[in-house]
JSON list of C-alpha atoms and ligand atoms in Angstrom, two decimals:
[
{"chain": "V", "resi": 1, "resn": "MET", "atom": "CA", "xyz": [0.00, 0.00, 0.00]},
{"chain": "V", "resi": 2, "resn": "THR", "atom": "CA", "xyz": [1.44, 3.36, -1.02]},
{"chain": "V", "resi": 3, "resn": "ASN", "atom": "CA", "xyz": [0.07, 6.87, -0.72]},
{"chain": "V", "resi": 4, "resn": "ARG", "atom": "CA", "xyz": [0.69, 7.83, -4.34]},
{"chain": "V", "resi": 5, "resn": "THR", "atom": "CA", "xyz": [-1.30, 7.78, -7.54]},
{"chain": "V", "resi": 6, "resn": "PHE", "atom": "CA", "xyz": [-0.66, 8.81, -11.12]},
{"chain": "V", "resi": 7, "resn": "THR", "atom": "CA", "xyz": [-2.74, 11.11, -13.33]},
{"chain": "V", "resi": 8, "resn": "MET", "atom": "CA", "xyz": [-2.78, 12.55, -16.81]},
{"chain": "V", "resi": 9, "resn": "ILE", "atom": "CA", "xyz": [-4.77, 15.59, -17.85]},
{"chain": "V", "resi": 10, "resn": "LYS", "atom": "CA", "xyz": [-5.79, 14.36, -21.30]},
{"chain": "V", "resi": 11, "resn": "PRO", "atom": "CA", "xyz": [-5.69, 16.09, -24.74]},
{"chain": "V", "resi": 12, "resn": "ASP", "atom": "CA", "xyz": [-9.37, 17.16, -24.67]},
{"chain": "V", "resi": 13, "resn": "ALA", "atom": "CA", "xyz": [-8.81, 19.08, -21.43]},
{"chain": "V", "resi": 14, "resn": "THR", "atom": "CA", "xyz": [-5.56, 20.58, -22.75]},
{"chain": "V", "resi": 15, "resn": "GLU", "atom": "CA", "xyz": [-7.34, 21.77, -25.90]},
{"chain": "V", "resi": 16, "resn": "LYS", "atom": "CA", "xyz": [-10.15, 23.39, -23.89]},
{"chain": "V", "resi": 17, "resn": "GLY", "atom": "CA", "xyz": [-7.68, 25.22, -21.61]},
{"chain": "V", "resi": 18, "resn": "SER", "atom": "CA", "xyz": [-8.88, 23.33, -18.52]},
{"chain": "V", "resi": 19, "resn": "THR", "atom": "CA", "xyz": [-5.46, 22.24, -17.23]},
{"chain": "V", "resi": 20, "resn": "GLY", "atom": "CA", "xyz": [-5.12, 24.98, -14.60]},
{"chain": "V", "resi": 21, "resn": "ALA", "atom": "CA", "xyz": [-8.66, 24.54, -13.29]},
{"chain": "V", "resi": 22, "resn": "ILE", "atom": "CA", "xyz": [-8.20, 20.78, -12.99]},
{"chain": "V", "resi": 23, "resn": "LEU", "atom": "CA", "xyz": [-4.86, 21.19, -11.19]},
{"chain": "V", "resi": 24, "resn": "LYS", "atom": "CA", "xyz": [-6.59, 23.57, -8.75]},
{"chain": "V", "resi": 25, "resn": "MET", "atom": "CA", "xyz": [-9.27, 20.94, -8.01]},
{"chain": "V", "resi": 26, "resn": "ILE", "atom": "CA", "xyz": [-6.53, 18.37, -7.40]},
{"chain": "V", "resi": 27, "resn": "ASN", "atom": "CA", "xyz": [-4.70, 20.79, -5.12]},
{"chain": "V", "resi": 28, "resn": "ASP", "atom": "CA", "xyz": [-7.86, 21.78, -3.23]},
{"chain": "V", "resi": 29, "resn": "ALA", "atom": "CA", "xyz": [-8.68, 18.09, -2.66]},
{"chain": "V", "resi": 30, "resn": "GLY", "atom": "CA", "xyz": [-5.45, 17.75, -0.67]},
{"chain": "V", "resi": 31, "resn": "PHE", "atom": "CA", "xyz": [-3.11, 16.04, -3.12]},
{"chain": "V", "resi": 32, "resn": "ARG", "atom": "CA", "xyz": [0.57, 17.05, -3.11]},
{"chain": "V", "resi": 33, "resn": "ILE", "atom": "CA", "xyz": [2.26, 17.12, -6.53]},
{"chain": "V", "resi": 34, "resn": "ALA", "atom": "CA", "xyz": [5.31, 14.85, -6.31]},
{"chain": "V", "resi": 35, "resn": "ALA", "atom": "CA", "xyz": [6.14, 15.07, -10.04]},
{"chain": "V", "resi": 36, "resn": "ILE", "atom": "CA", "xyz": [4.67, 16.93, -13.01]},
{"chain": "V", "resi": 37, "resn": "LYS", "atom": "CA", "xyz": [5.36, 17.49, -16.70]},
{"chain": "V", "resi": 38, "resn": "MET", "atom": "CA", "xyz": [3.60, 18.55, -19.87]},
{"chain": "V", "resi": 39, "resn": "THR", "atom": "CA", "xyz": [4.44, 16.38, -22.87]},
{"chain": "V", "resi": 40, "resn": "HIS", "atom": "CA", "xyz": [3.06, 15.27, -26.23]},
{"chain": "V", "resi": 41, "resn": "LEU", "atom": "CA", "xyz": [2.75, 11.48, -26.51]},
{"chain": "V", "resi": 42, "resn": "SER", "atom": "CA", "xyz": [3.68, 9.85, -29.81]},
{"chain": "V", "resi": 43, "resn": "LYS", "atom": "CA", "xyz": [1.27, 7.14, -31.03]},
{"chain": "V", "resi": 44, "resn": "GLU", "atom": "CA", "xyz": [3.91, 4.61, -30.05]},
{"chain": "V", "resi": 45, "resn": "LYS", "atom": "CA", "xyz": [4.16, 5.91, -26.47]},
{"chain": "V", "resi": 46, "resn": "ALA", "atom": "CA", "xyz": [0.37, 6.24, -26.08]},
{"chain": "V", "resi": 47, "resn": "GLY", "atom": "CA", "xyz": [0.01, 2.68, -27.38]},
{"chain": "V", "resi": 48, "resn": "ALA", "atom": "CA", "xyz": [2.60, 1.41, -24.91]},
{"chain": "V", "resi": 49, "resn": "PHE", "atom": "CA", "xyz": [0.94, 3.20, -21.98]},
{"chain": "V", "resi": 50, "resn": "TYR", "atom": "CA", "xyz": [-2.45, 1.63, -22.81]},
{"chain": "V", "resi": 51, "resn": "GLU", "atom": "CA", "xyz": [-1.01, -1.77, -23.85]},
{"chain": "V", "resi": 52, "resn": "VAL", "atom": "CA", "xyz": [-3.35, -3.46, -21.34]},
{"chain": "V", "resi": 53, "resn": "HIS", "atom": "CA", "xyz": [-6.33, -2.30, -23.49]},
{"chain": "V", "resi": 54, "resn": "LYS", "atom": "CA", "xyz": [-4.81, -3.60, -26.76]},
{"chain": "V", "resi": 55, "resn": "GLU", "atom": "CA", "xyz": [-7.60, -6.11, -27.40]},
{"chain": "V", "resi": 56, "resn": "ARG", "atom": "CA", "xyz": [-10.41, -3.65, -26.65]},
{"chain": "V", "resi": 57, "resn": "PRO", "atom": "CA", "xyz": [-12.42, -2.35, -29.64]},
{"chain": "V", "resi": 58, "resn": "PHE", "atom": "CA", "xyz": [-11.64, 1.27, -28.75]},
{"chain": "V", "resi": 59, "resn": "TYR", "atom": "CA", "xyz": [-7.84, 0.82, -28.53]},
{"chain": "V", "resi": 60, "resn": "ASN", "atom": "CA", "xyz": [-6.96, 2.59, -31.83]},
{"chain": "V", "resi": 61, "resn": "GLU", "atom": "CA", "xyz": [-9.35, 5.42, -31.07]},
{"chain": "V", "resi": 62, "resn": "LEU", "atom": "CA", "xyz": [-7.80, 5.77, -27.61]},
{"chain": "V", "resi": 63, "resn": "VAL", "atom": "CA", "xyz": [-4.25, 5.88, -29.02]},
{"chain": "V", "resi": 64, "resn": "ASP", "atom": "CA", "xyz": [-5.23, 8.48, -31.66]},
{"chain": "V", "resi": 65, "resn": "PHE", "atom": "CA", "xyz": [-6.95, 10.59, -29.00]},
{"chain": "V", "resi": 66, "resn": "MET", "atom": "CA", "xyz": [-4.12, 10.41, -26.45]},
{"chain": "V", "resi": 67, "resn": "SER", "atom": "CA", "xyz": [-1.52, 11.45, -29.06]},
{"chain": "V", "resi": 68, "resn": "ARG", "atom": "CA", "xyz": [-3.64, 14.28, -30.54]},
{"chain": "V", "resi": 69, "resn": "SER", "atom": "CA", "xyz": [-2.46, 17.14, -28.28]},
{"chain": "V", "resi": 70, "resn": "PRO", "atom": "CA", "xyz": [-0.18, 17.57, -25.24]},
{"chain": "V", "resi": 71, "resn": "ILE", "atom": "CA", "xyz": [-1.04, 16.01, -21.89]},
{"chain": "V", "resi": 72, "resn": "THR", "atom": "CA", "xyz": [0.03, 16.87, -18.34]},
{"chain": "V", "resi": 73, "resn": "ALA", "atom": "CA", "xyz": [1.33, 13.87, -16.38]},
{"chain": "V", "resi": 74, "resn": "ALA", "atom": "CA", "xyz": [1.70, 13.97, -12.59]},
{"chain": "V", "resi": 75, "resn": "ILE", "atom": "CA", "xyz": [2.37, 11.83, -9.55]},
{"chain": "V", "resi": 76, "resn": "LEU", "atom": "CA", "xyz": [0.11, 12.79, -6.65]},
{"chain": "V", "resi": 77, "resn": "GLU", "atom": "CA", "xyz": [0.53, 12.08, -2.96]},
{"chain": "V", "resi": 78, "resn": "LYS", "atom": "CA", "xyz": [-2.12, 11.82, -0.29]},
{"chain": "V", "resi": 79, "resn": "GLU", "atom": "CA", "xyz": [-3.31, 9.25, 2.22]},
{"chain": "V", "resi": 80, "resn": "ASN", "atom": "CA", "xyz": [-5.43, 6.67, 0.35]},
{"chain": "V", "resi": 81, "resn": "ALA", "atom": "CA", "xyz": [-4.40, 8.38, -2.91]},
{"chain": "V", "resi": 82, "resn": "VAL", "atom": "CA", "xyz": [-5.60, 5.83, -5.50]},
{"chain": "V", "resi": 83, "resn": "GLU", "atom": "CA", "xyz": [-9.12, 5.46, -4.12]},
{"chain": "V", "resi": 84, "resn": "ASP", "atom": "CA", "xyz": [-9.59, 9.12, -3.21]},
{"chain": "V", "resi": 85, "resn": "PHE", "atom": "CA", "xyz": [-8.41, 10.26, -6.63]},
{"chain": "V", "resi": 86, "resn": "ARG", "atom": "CA", "xyz": [-10.81, 7.87, -8.42]},
{"chain": "V", "resi": 87, "resn": "LYS", "atom": "CA", "xyz": [-13.59, 9.46, -6.33]},
{"chain": "V", "resi": 88, "resn": "LEU", "atom": "CA", "xyz": [-12.43, 12.96, -7.29]},
{"chain": "V", "resi": 89, "resn": "ILE", "atom": "CA", "xyz": [-12.39, 12.19, -11.03]},
{"chain": "V", "resi": 90, "resn": "GLY", "atom": "CA", "xyz": [-15.69, 10.25, -11.15]},
{"chain": "V", "resi": 91, "resn": "ALA", "atom": "CA", "xyz": [-16.91, 7.46, -13.44]},
{"chain": "V", "resi": 92, "resn": "THR", "atom": "CA", "xyz": [-15.19, 6.69, -16.76]},
{"chain": "V", "resi": 93, "resn": "ASN", "atom": "CA", "xyz": [-18.28, 7.88, -18.62]},
{"chain": "V", "resi": 94, "resn": "PRO", "atom": "CA", "xyz": [-18.98, 11.49, -17.53]},
{"chain": "V", "resi": 95, "resn": "ALA", "atom": "CA", "xyz": [-22.71, 10.85, -18.02]},
{"chain": "V", "resi": 96, "resn": "ASN", "atom": "CA", "xyz": [-22.47, 8.51, -15.01]},
{"chain": "V", "resi": 97, "resn": "ALA", "atom": "CA", "xyz": [-20.06, 10.66, -12.98]},
{"chain": "V", "resi": 98, "resn": "GLU", "atom": "CA", "xyz": [-21.26, 12.24, -9.74]},
{"chain": "V", "resi": 99, "resn": "ALA", "atom": "CA", "xyz": [-21.84, 15.99, -9.55]},
{"chain": "V", "resi": 100, "resn": "GLY", "atom": "CA", "xyz": [-18.73, 17.95, -8.61]},
{"chain": "V", "resi": 101, "resn": "THR", "atom": "CA", "xyz": [-16.28, 15.37, -10.00]},
{"chain": "V", "resi": 102, "resn": "ILE", "atom": "CA", "xyz": [-13.61, 16.40, -12.51]},
{"chain": "V", "resi": 103, "resn": "ARG", "atom": "CA", "xyz": [-15.10, 14.29, -15.29]},
{"chain": "V", "resi": 104, "resn": "LYS", "atom": "CA", "xyz": [-18.62, 15.62, -14.65]},
{"chain": "V", "resi": 105, "resn": "LEU", "atom": "CA", "xyz": [-17.30, 19.17, -14.89]},
{"chain": "V", "resi": 106, "resn": "TYR", "atom": "CA", "xyz": [-14.72, 18.86, -17.69]},
{"chain": "V", "resi": 107, "resn": "ALA", "atom": "CA", "xyz": [-15.29, 15.66, -19.72]},
{"chain": "V", "resi": 108, "resn": "ALA", "atom": "CA", "xyz": [-17.45, 15.29, -22.82]},
{"chain": "V", "resi": 109, "resn": "SER", "atom": "CA", "xyz": [-17.66, 11.54, -23.45]},
{"chain": "V", "resi": 110, "resn": "VAL", "atom": "CA", "xyz": [-16.49, 8.09, -22.32]},
{"chain": "V", "resi": 111, "resn": "GLY", "atom": "CA", "xyz": [-13.51, 8.33, -24.70]},
{"chain": "V", "resi": 112, "resn": "GLU", "atom": "CA", "xyz": [-12.62, 11.99, -24.19]},
{"chain": "V", "resi": 113, "resn": "ASN", "atom": "CA", "xyz": [-12.89, 12.04, -20.44]},
{"chain": "V", "resi": 114, "resn": "ALA", "atom": "CA", "xyz": [-10.42, 14.77, -19.37]},
{"chain": "V", "resi": 115, "resn": "VAL", "atom": "CA", "xyz": [-8.31, 12.84, -16.85]},
{"chain": "V", "resi": 116, "resn": "HIS", "atom": "CA", "xyz": [-6.67, 9.51, -16.11]},
{"chain": "V", "resi": 117, "resn": "GLY", "atom": "CA", "xyz": [-6.38, 8.07, -12.61]},
{"chain": "V", "resi": 118, "resn": "SER", "atom": "CA", "xyz": [-4.54, 4.85, -11.70]},
{"chain": "V", "resi": 119, "resn": "ASP", "atom": "CA", "xyz": [-6.77, 1.96, -10.60]},
{"chain": "V", "resi": 120, "resn": "SER", "atom": "CA", "xyz": [-4.36, 0.34, -8.12]},
{"chain": "V", "resi": 121, "resn": "ASP", "atom": "CA", "xyz": [-1.20, 1.04, -6.11]},
{"chain": "V", "resi": 122, "resn": "GLU", "atom": "CA", "xyz": [0.71, -1.33, -8.38]},
{"chain": "V", "resi": 123, "resn": "ASN", "atom": "CA", "xyz": [-0.39, 0.45, -11.56]},
{"chain": "V", "resi": 124, "resn": "ALA", "atom": "CA", "xyz": [0.24, 3.87, -9.99]},
{"chain": "V", "resi": 125, "resn": "LYS", "atom": "CA", "xyz": [3.91, 2.91, -9.54]},
{"chain": "V", "resi": 126, "resn": "ILE", "atom": "CA", "xyz": [4.22, 1.43, -13.06]},
{"chain": "V", "resi": 127, "resn": "GLU", "atom": "CA", "xyz": [2.52, 4.45, -14.66]},
{"chain": "V", "resi": 128, "resn": "GLY", "atom": "CA", "xyz": [4.49, 7.04, -12.67]},
{"chain": "V", "resi": 129, "resn": "ASP", "atom": "CA", "xyz": [7.75, 5.32, -13.59]},
{"chain": "V", "resi": 130, "resn": "PHE", "atom": "CA", "xyz": [6.66, 5.33, -17.28]},
{"chain": "V", "resi": 131, "resn": "PHE", "atom": "CA", "xyz": [6.91, 9.15, -17.28]},
{"chain": "V", "resi": 132, "resn": "PHE", "atom": "CA", "xyz": [9.31, 10.07, -14.47]},
{"chain": "V", "resi": 133, "resn": "SER", "atom": "CA", "xyz": [12.80, 8.89, -13.57]},
{"chain": "V", "resi": 134, "resn": "MET", "atom": "CA", "xyz": [13.69, 8.56, -9.88]},
{"chain": "V", "resi": 135, "resn": "LEU", "atom": "CA", "xyz": [15.44, 11.94, -10.15]},
{"chain": "V", "resi": 136, "resn": "GLU", "atom": "CA", "xyz": [12.14, 13.55, -11.15]},
{"chain": "V", "resi": 137, "resn": "GLN", "atom": "CA", "xyz": [10.01, 12.11, -8.31]},
{"chain": "V", "resi": 138, "resn": "PHE", "atom": "CA", "xyz": [10.00, 14.21, -5.14]},
{"chain": "X", "resi": 1, "resn": "GDP", "atom": "P1", "xyz": [-10.66, 4.53, -16.49]},
{"chain": "X", "resi": 1, "resn": "GDP", "atom": "O1", "xyz": [-9.85, 3.66, -15.57]},
{"chain": "X", "resi": 1, "resn": "GDP", "atom": "O2", "xyz": [-11.84, 5.18, -15.80]},
{"chain": "X", "resi": 1, "resn": "GDP", "atom": "O3", "xyz": [-9.83, 5.54, -17.25]},
{"chain": "X", "resi": 1, "resn": "GDP", "atom": "O4", "xyz": [-11.33, 3.58, -17.60]},
{"chain": "X", "resi": 1, "resn": "GDP", "atom": "P2", "xyz": [-10.80, 2.29, -18.39]},
{"chain": "X", "resi": 1, "resn": "GDP", "atom": "O5", "xyz": [-9.54, 1.76, -17.78]},
{"chain": "X", "resi": 1, "resn": "GDP", "atom": "O6", "xyz": [-11.95, 1.37, -18.54]},
{"chain": "X", "resi": 1, "resn": "GDP", "atom": "O7", "xyz": [-10.48, 2.85, -19.84]},
{"chain": "X", "resi": 1, "resn": "GDP", "atom": "C1", "xyz": [-9.29, 3.58, -20.09]},
{"chain": "X", "resi": 1, "resn": "GDP", "atom": "C2", "xyz": [-9.61, 4.73, -21.01]},
{"chain": "X", "resi": 1, "resn": "GDP", "atom": "O8", "xyz": [-10.02, 4.23, -22.28]},
{"chain": "X", "resi": 1, "resn": "GDP", "atom": "C3", "xyz": [-10.79, 5.61, -20.56]},
{"chain": "X", "resi": 1, "resn": "GDP", "atom": "O9", "xyz": [-10.43, 6.57, -19.61]},
{"chain": "X", "resi": 1, "resn": "GDP", "atom": "C4", "xyz": [-11.21, 6.25, -21.87]},
{"chain": "X", "resi": 1, "resn": "GDP", "atom": "O10", "xyz": [-10.36, 7.34, -22.25]},
{"chain": "X", "resi": 1, "resn": "GDP", "atom": "C5", "xyz": [-10.98, 5.10, -22.86]},
{"chain": "X", "resi": 1, "resn": "GDP", "atom": "N1", "xyz": [-12.24, 4.37, -23.08]},
{"chain": "X", "resi": 1, "resn": "GDP", "atom": "C6", "xyz": [-12.88, 3.53, -22.23]},
{"chain": "X", "resi": 1, "resn": "GDP", "atom": "N2", "xyz": [-14.01, 3.05, -22.77]},
{"chain": "X", "resi": 1, "resn": "GDP", "atom": "C7", "xyz": [-14.08, 3.59, -24.02]},
{"chain": "X", "resi": 1, "resn": "GDP", "atom": "C8", "xyz": [-15.02, 3.48, -25.12]},
{"chain": "X", "resi": 1, "resn": "GDP", "atom": "O11", "xyz": [-16.02, 2.78, -25.04]},
{"chain": "X", "resi": 1, "resn": "GDP", "atom": "N3", "xyz": [-14.72, 4.21, -26.24]},
{"chain": "X", "resi": 1, "resn": "GDP", "atom": "C9", "xyz": [-13.61, 4.98, -26.37]},
{"chain": "X", "resi": 1, "resn": "GDP", "atom": "N4", "xyz": [-13.38, 5.66, -27.51]},
{"chain": "X", "resi": 1, "resn": "GDP", "atom": "N5", "xyz": [-12.71, 5.10, -25.36]},
{"chain": "X", "resi": 1, "resn": "GDP", "atom": "C10", "xyz": [-12.95, 4.43, -24.21]}
]
């Protein structure tokens, strides 16, 4: 059990200029930023990040979307980080997300859903290490 999770602010949110507002919600919810960077994923890198979804029908759409515009990747720290962050972002499909969640406020569809949040401590570590070297994690 760790107290860290990993997030990406996705291309749709970048394009709409929502990055700052989303970071403020994350900050206000009590998460400390332990690493952060803005970057533009190549199709190859986006495909590697979502390798686990390779067999899903939406995989190609997801890779195209995630490599369309820059993203902001971050490692976040807080007690119970993974679970609390999933609560803050809301359901995968914003139509099902609770009021006040990041996806309810900033996402348009199940595919273009504004933010990523790790689903386990194990994946949080793998995903954080995908973007940040040990020298970049504070
Ligand atoms: P998450 O853990 O809430 O992000 O959801 P999943 O792990 O199930 O899916 C990963 C990501 O794939 C989602 O955040 C969406 O960006 C995308 N995705 C999931 N379902 C669909 C779908 O039906 N269509 C499309 N285009 N993308 C999807």
